[in-house]
């Protein structure tokens, strides 16, 4: 069991290898939610097969390119992302973006847990004809969250082993599914679909990108055991490569499935179409492997959430800090499964808000990296007034101001199921680019504002 918390990893303990990031980020995309999004790109956005393929390739290049870049901070500072964030925002200023990111993780873990529970229910229906009941829904959700909590509590070594095996299994079954679709799908109907509007392609890219960039603050968490000499280009390449390997086939598979049964892209149960469109011998093991992957996704998220909680001042071991996230995702997941009438609408709305939340932090943090940030390992853990990252009253005001401005402006361009900003009707808003506006505003503003000196520049 890993016991290290926010404290930076000493150089002599940095024995990780860059290639270990590949299965990590492949597993981070191993969710049947991408099948649902792929179906939505056809049914809701009206895209053609080739437009879906373009969106599926471009989105991870953008999102996981950012994740890979932010991961470099983990190699530089040897600490989790939200601990390194103290150097940018100040030990007190970091509480605002940290708290918002922590809450946003609740939603992501909830969505993933609900999807995993639906997959388990689909297996029961396909194999045994078992119909969902409130008690069965809660039992499957509880089992999923408990498995995620156990793996995240064990720590990075267990997560890496699980990700490696899960990537192999999921990849093998995905090949089988693709082969089955290749010989059973009416390809003329798939390829003859007329293209949709360019704005809908951009919106599709935005939706897919939104899910990916939410991993950016977690990037340093999985890179901090790498030696300082590790190649930055290789880190970015394996991060993007792992995402591409899984995301592209899943999105394309969802789009192809939706051509035959478009009504299933709007179902309350986001994964039931797998049991309908695939033979039992393939759908059941595929869903079982997919559930394993989604448990690992939640475990990866909870692993980072534990560090985020510690950076907010929750003074308990990391393994116990994630218990709060587990309990909240169980509560919110039960509400979503019992009450929500449209999963896909709720999911896309959540992704867009999630993207704005994380993009405001990414804009400031990434710009700070480009300005040559050096991380003081002692100062990262010093939350007192004499610490190098105390700045002015514990806050780096230029960073916090840029973050807040980006967040507000991004929300103005965001329109979702529960909230519509006054600029959501503009082209960026209709194209789902609120997250891009957020990153540009926060990063651009921080680039022109003065920054407190680095710790190694202080007397």
C-alpha positions in Angstrom: 0.0 0.0 0.0 1.3 3.4 -0.9 1.6 5.7 2.1 3.1 8.8 0.5 0.8 11.8 0.5 1.6 15.4 -0.7 5.3 15.2 0.1 7.5 15.3 -3.0 9.2 12.1 -4.1 13.0 12.1 -3.5 15.2 11.7 -6.5 16.5 8.3 -5.3 13.0 6.9 -5.2 12.1 8.0 -8.7 12.3 4.7 -10.5 9.3 4.9 -12.7 9.4 4.6 -16.5 7.7 6.7 -19.1 6.1 3.7 -20.8 4.0 3.0 -17.7 2.0 6.1 -18.5 0.6 4.4 -21.7 -1.7 1.9 -20.0 -2.7 4.5 -17.4 -4.1 6.9 -20.0 -5.5 4.1 -22.1 -7.4 2.9 -19.1 -8.6 6.4 -18.3 -10.6 6.3 -21.5 -11.9 2.7 -21.1 -15.5 3.6 -20.5 -18.6 2.7 -22.5 -19.7 6.3 -22.0 -17.6 6.9 -25.1 -19.9 4.6 -27.0 -22.8 6.7 -25.8 -21.1 9.9 -26.9 -20.3 8.4 -30.3 -23.9 7.5 -30.7 -24.9 11.0 -29.7 -22.6 12.5 -32.3 -24.7 10.7 -35.0 -28.1 11.1 -33.5 -27.9 14.5 -31.8 -25.2 16.3 -33.8 -26.2 14.7 -37.1 -22.6 13.9 -38.1 -21.5 11.5 -40.8 -19.1 8.6 -40.2 -16.1 10.5 -41.4 -16.9 13.5 -39.3 -17.2 11.3 -36.2 -13.8 9.9 -37.0 -12.3 13.4 -37.3 -13.8 14.4 -34.0 -12.5 11.2 -32.3 -9.0 11.8 -33.5 -8.7 15.6 -33.0 -10.2 15.6 -29.4 -7.6 13.4 -27.7 -4.8 15.2 -29.5 -5.9 18.4 -27.8 -7.1 17.2 -24.5 -4.4 14.6 -23.7 -1.8 16.8 -25.3 -2.6 19.2 -22.4 -2.7 16.3 -19.9 0.8 15.2 -21.0 2.1 18.7 -20.9 0.8 19.4 -17.3 2.2 16.0 -16.3 5.7 17.4 -16.9 5.2 19.4 -13.7 5.1 16.1 -11.8 8.5 15.2 -13.1 9.8 18.7 -12.2 8.4 18.9 -8.7 7.8 15.3 -7.7 4.5 16.1 -6.0 0.8 15.7 -6.9 -0.8 18.3 -9.2 -2.9 20.1 -6.5 0.2 20.4 -4.2 2.2 21.9 -7.0 -0.7 24.3 -7.6 0.2 25.9 -4.3 3.3 27.4 -6.0 1.0 29.1 -8.5 -1.9 30.3 -6.5 -0.4 30.5 -3.0 -1.2 28.1 -0.1 -4.5 29.9 0.6 -5.3 31.0 -2.9 -5.1 27.3 -4.0 -8.1 26.5 -1.9 -10.5 28.1 -4.3 -9.6 26.2 -7.5 -8.8 23.1 -5.4 -12.2 23.0 -3.9 -14.0 23.5 -7.2 -11.9 20.8 -8.8 -12.6 18.4 -5.9 -16.3 19.0 -6.3 -16.1 18.5 -10.0 -14.5 15.1 -9.4 -17.6 14.1 -7.5 -19.6 14.5 -10.7 -17.2 12.7 -12.9 -16.9 9.7 -10.5 -20.7 9.7 -10.2 -21.2 9.5 -13.9 -18.7 6.8 -14.3 -20.1 4.8 -11.4 -23.6 5.0 -12.8 -22.4 3.7 -16.2 -20.6 0.8 -14.5 -23.7 -0.1 -12.6 -25.8 0.1 -15.8 -23.3 -2.3 -17.5 -23.6 -4.8 -14.6 -27.4 -4.6 -14.9 -27.2 -5.2 -18.6 -25.1 -8.3 -18.0 -27.8 -9.6 -15.6 -30.5 -8.9 -18.1 -28.8 -10.5 -21.0 -27.7 -13.6 -19.1 -30.6 -14.2 -16.7 -33.4 -11.9 -17.7 -33.1 -10.0 -14.4 -35.0 -6.7 -14.5 -33.7 -3.7 -12.6 -35.2 -2.9 -9.2 -34.3 -0.1 -6.8 -32.6 -2.6 -4.5 -30.6 -4.2 -7.4 -29.6 -0.8 -8.7 -28.2 0.2 -5.3 -26.4 -3.1 -4.9 -24.6 -2.8 -8.2 -23.7 0.8 -7.6 -22.4 0.0 -4.1 -20.3 -2.9 -5.5 -18.8 -0.6 -8.1 -17.9 2.2 -5.7 -16.5 -0.2 -3.2 -14.2 -1.7 -5.8 -13.0 1.7 -6.9 -12.3 2.7 -3.3 -10.3 -0.4 -2.5 -8.0 0.0 -5.6 -7.4 3.7 -5.0 -6.6 3.0 -1.4 -3.9 0.5 -2.3 -2.1 3.2 -4.3 -0.1 3.7 -7.5 1.5 0.2 -7.8 -1.8 -1.6 -7.7 -3.3 0.9 -10.1 -0.5 0.5 -12.6 -0.8 -3.3 -12.5 -4.6 -3.1 -12.9 -4.3 -0.7 -15.8 -1.8 -2.8 -17.7 -3.9 -6.0 -17.6 -7.2 -4.1 -18.2 -5.7 -2.4 -21.3 -4.7 -5.8 -22.7 -8.1 -7.4 -22.1 -10.2 -4.4 -23.2 -8.1 -4.1 -26.3 -8.5 -7.7 -27.3 -12.3 -7.7 -26.8 -12.6 -4.3 -28.7 -10.9 -6.0 -31.6 -13.5 -8.7 -31.5 -16.3 -6.2 -31.4 -14.9 -4.3 -34.3 -14.6 -7.5 -36.3 -18.2 -8.4 -35.5 -19.4 -4.9 -36.6 -17.3 -5.1 -39.7 -19.3 -8.1 -41.0 -22.8 -7.3 -39.6 -23.2 -3.5 -39.9 -25.0 -2.1 -43.0 -22.0 -0.1 -44.1 -23.8 1.6 -47.0 -26.2 3.2 -44.6 -23.3 4.1 -42.3 -21.1 5.7 -45.1 -24.0 7.3 -47.0 -25.1 9.5 -44.1 -24.9 13.2 -45.2 -22.4 15.3 -43.4 -23.5 17.6 -40.6 -22.8 21.3 -40.0 -19.2 22.2 -39.3 -20.3 23.8 -36.0 -21.6 20.4 -34.9 -18.3 18.8 -35.7 -16.6 21.5 -33.5 -19.2 20.8 -30.8 -18.5 17.1 -31.0 -14.8 17.8 -30.6 -15.5 20.0 -27.7 -17.6 17.4 -25.9 -14.9 14.7 -26.3 -12.2 17.2 -25.3 -14.1 18.2 -22.2 -13.8 14.7 -20.7 -10.1 14.5 -21.5 -8.9 17.8 -20.0 -10.6 16.9 -16.7 -7.6 14.6 -16.2 -5.0 17.4 -16.5 -4.7 18.2 -12.7 -4.2 14.5 -12.2 -1.3 14.2 -14.7 1.5 15.1 -12.2 0.1 12.5 -9.7 1.0 9.7 -12.1 4.3 11.2 -13.3 5.9 12.2 -10.0 7.8 8.9 -9.7 9.6 9.5 -13.0 13.2 10.6 -13.0 13.9 14.2 -13.7 15.8 13.1 -16.8 12.7 11.5 -18.4 11.9 12.8 -21.9 9.1 15.3 -21.9 8.3 14.6 -25.5 8.0 10.9 -24.7 5.7 11.6 -21.8 3.4 13.7 -24.0 3.5 11.1 -26.8 2.6 8.1 -24.6 -0.2 10.0 -22.9 -1.8 11.0 -26.2 -1.1 7.5 -27.7 -2.8 5.7 -24.8 -5.9 7.9 -25.2 -6.0 7.6 -29.0 -5.7 3.8 -28.9 -8.9 3.4 -26.8 -11.0 6.6 -27.5 -11.1 6.4 -31.3 -12.4 2.8 -31.6 -15.0 3.3 -28.9 -16.4 6.5 -30.3 -16.5 5.1 -33.8 -18.2 1.9 -32.5 -20.9 3.9 -30.8 -21.5 5.9 -34.0 -21.8 2.8 -36.1 -24.2 1.1 -33.6 -26.4 4.2 -33.6 -27.0 4.1 -37.3 -28.9 0.8 -36.9 -30.7 1.8 -33.7 -30.8 5.6 -33.3 -33.3 5.5 -30.5 -30.9 3.8 -28.2 -28.6 6.9 -28.2 -31.4 8.6 -26.2 -32.1 5.8 -23.7 -32.2 6.4 -20.0 -29.8 3.4 -19.7 -26.6 4.5 -21.6 -25.2 1.0 -22.3 -28.2 -1.2 -22.9 -27.7 -1.1 -26.7 -24.6 -3.3 -26.3 -26.7 -6.2 -25.2 -29.1 -5.6 -28.1 -26.6 -5.2 -30.9 -24.0 -7.8 -29.9 -24.4 -11.6 -29.5 -24.4 -12.8 -26.0 -21.1 -14.6 -26.3 -19.5 -11.2 -27.1 -21.5 -8.6 -25.2 -21.3 -10.3 -21.8 -17.5 -10.6 -21.6 -17.0 -7.3 -23.2 -19.2 -5.6 -20.6 -17.5 -7.4 -17.8 -14.1 -6.2 -19.0 -15.5 -2.8 -19.5 -16.8 -2.7 -16.0 -13.3 -3.6 -14.7 -11.9 -0.7 -16.8 -14.5 1.7 -15.4 -13.7 0.6 -11.8 -10.1 1.5 -12.6 -11.1 4.9 -14.0 -12.9 5.7 -10.8 -10.0 4.4 -8.8 -7.6 6.7 -10.7 -9.9 9.6 -10.1 -10.3 8.8 -6.4 -6.5 8.4 -6.1 -6.1 12.0 -7.3 -9.1 13.2 -5.2 -7.3 12.0 -2.1 -4.4 14.4 -2.8 -6.8 17.2 -3.6 -8.6 16.7 -0.3 -5.2 16.8 1.5 -4.2 20.0 -0.3 -7.4 21.5 1.1 -6.3 20.8 4.6 -8.1 17.5 5.3 -5.5 16.0 7.6 -6.1 12.3 7.2 -4.1 9.7 5.2 -4.7 9.7 1.5 -6.4 6.3 1.5 -9.1 7.6 3.9 -9.5 11.0 2.2 -10.9 9.3 -0.9 -13.6 7.7 1.2 -15.5 11.1 1.2 -15.5 11.0 -2.6 -16.7 7.4 -2.6 -19.6 8.2 -0.3 -20.7 11.2 -2.3 -20.5 9.4 -5.6 -22.7 6.6 -4.2 -25.3 9.2 -3.0 -25.3 11.2 -6.2 -25.2 8.0 -8.4 -28.3 6.7 -6.7 -30.1 9.9 -7.4 -29.1 9.9 -11.1 -30.1 6.3 -11.7 -33.4 6.7 -9.9 -34.5 10.2 -11.0 -32.8 11.3 -14.2 -34.9 11.0 -17.3 -32.2 11.5 -19.9 -28.7 10.3 -19.2 -27.1 11.6 -22.4 -28.4 15.1 -21.9 -27.3 15.2 -18.2 -23.9 13.7 -19.2 -23.2 16.2 -22.0 -24.3 19.1 -19.8 -22.0 17.9 -17.1 -19.0 17.5 -19.4 -19.4 21.1 -20.6 -19.5 22.5 -17.1 -16.7 20.2 -16.1 -14.5 21.4 -18.9 -14.9 25.1 -18.0 -14.1 24.3 -14.3 -10.8 22.5 -15.2 -9.9 24.8 -18.1 -9.6 27.8 -15.8 -7.0 26.0 -13.7 -5.2 24.6 -16.8 -4.9 28.0 -18.4 -3.1 29.5 -15.4 -1.1 26.4 -14.4 0.1 25.7 -17.9 1.1 29.3 -18.5 3.0 29.3 -15.2 4.9 26.2 -16.4 5.8 28.0 -19.7 7.1 30.9 -17.6 9.7 28.6 -16.1 8.3 27.6 -12.7 10.7 26.0 -10.3 9.1 24.1 -7.4 10.5 24.3 -3.9 9.8 20.9 -2.2 10.0 22.3 1.3 7.8 25.3 0.5 5.1 23.0 -1.1 4.4 21.6 2.4 4.9 24.8 4.4 1.5 26.4 4.8 2.6 28.9 7.4 3.1 32.7 7.0 6.9 32.3 6.5 6.6 29.9 3.6 7.9 30.9 0.1 4.4 30.3 -1.3 2.6 32.5 1.2 2.8 35.5 -1.2 0.3 38.2 -0.1 -1.9 36.9 2.8 -1.4 33.4 1.5 -2.7 34.3 -2.0 -1.0 34.9 -5.4 -3.5 37.4 -6.5 -2.6 37.6 -10.2 -3.1 33.9 -10.6 -6.3 33.8 -8.6 -7.7 36.8 -10.6 -6.8 35.2 -13.9 -8.5 32.0 -12.8 -11.6 33.7 -11.7 -11.9 35.8 -14.8 -11.5 32.8 -17.1 -14.1 30.9 -15.2 -16.7 33.7 -15.3 -16.1 34.5 -19.0 -16.2 30.8 -19.9 -19.5 30.3 -18.2 -20.9 33.3 -20.2 -20.3 31.2 -23.4 -21.7 27.9 -21.9 -25.2 26.6 -22.4 -26.3 23.3 -20.8 -29.4 21.6 -19.5 -29.5 23.5 -16.3 -27.7 26.8 -17.1 -27.5 29.1 -20.1 -25.0 31.9 -20.2 -25.9 35.2 -22.0 -23.3 34.5 -24.8 -24.2 30.8 -25.2 -26.0 31.7 -28.5 -22.8 32.9 -30.2 -20.7 30.6 -32.4 -18.3 29.6 -29.6 -21.2 28.9 -27.3 -23.2 26.9 -29.9 -20.0 25.0 -30.7 -19.4 24.0 -27.1 -16.2 26.0 -26.9 -16.8 27.6 -23.5 -13.8 25.6 -22.2 -11.5 27.0 -24.9 -12.6 30.5 -24.1 -11.9 29.8 -20.4 -8.4 28.6 -21.0 -7.5 31.4 -23.4 -8.8 34.1 -21.0 -7.3 32.7 -17.8 -3.9 31.8 -19.5 -3.7 35.0 -21.5 -4.5 37.2 -18.5 -2.0 35.4 -16.3 0.7 35.8 -19.0 0.5 39.6 -18.9 0.1 40.0 -15.1 3.2 40.2 -12.9 4.0 37.1 -10.9 5.6 36.7 -7.5 9.3 35.7 -7.7 10.2 32.0 -7.6 11.4 30.6 -4.3 15.0 30.3 -5.7 14.9 34.0 -6.6 14.0 35.1 -3.0 16.8 36.3 -0.8 
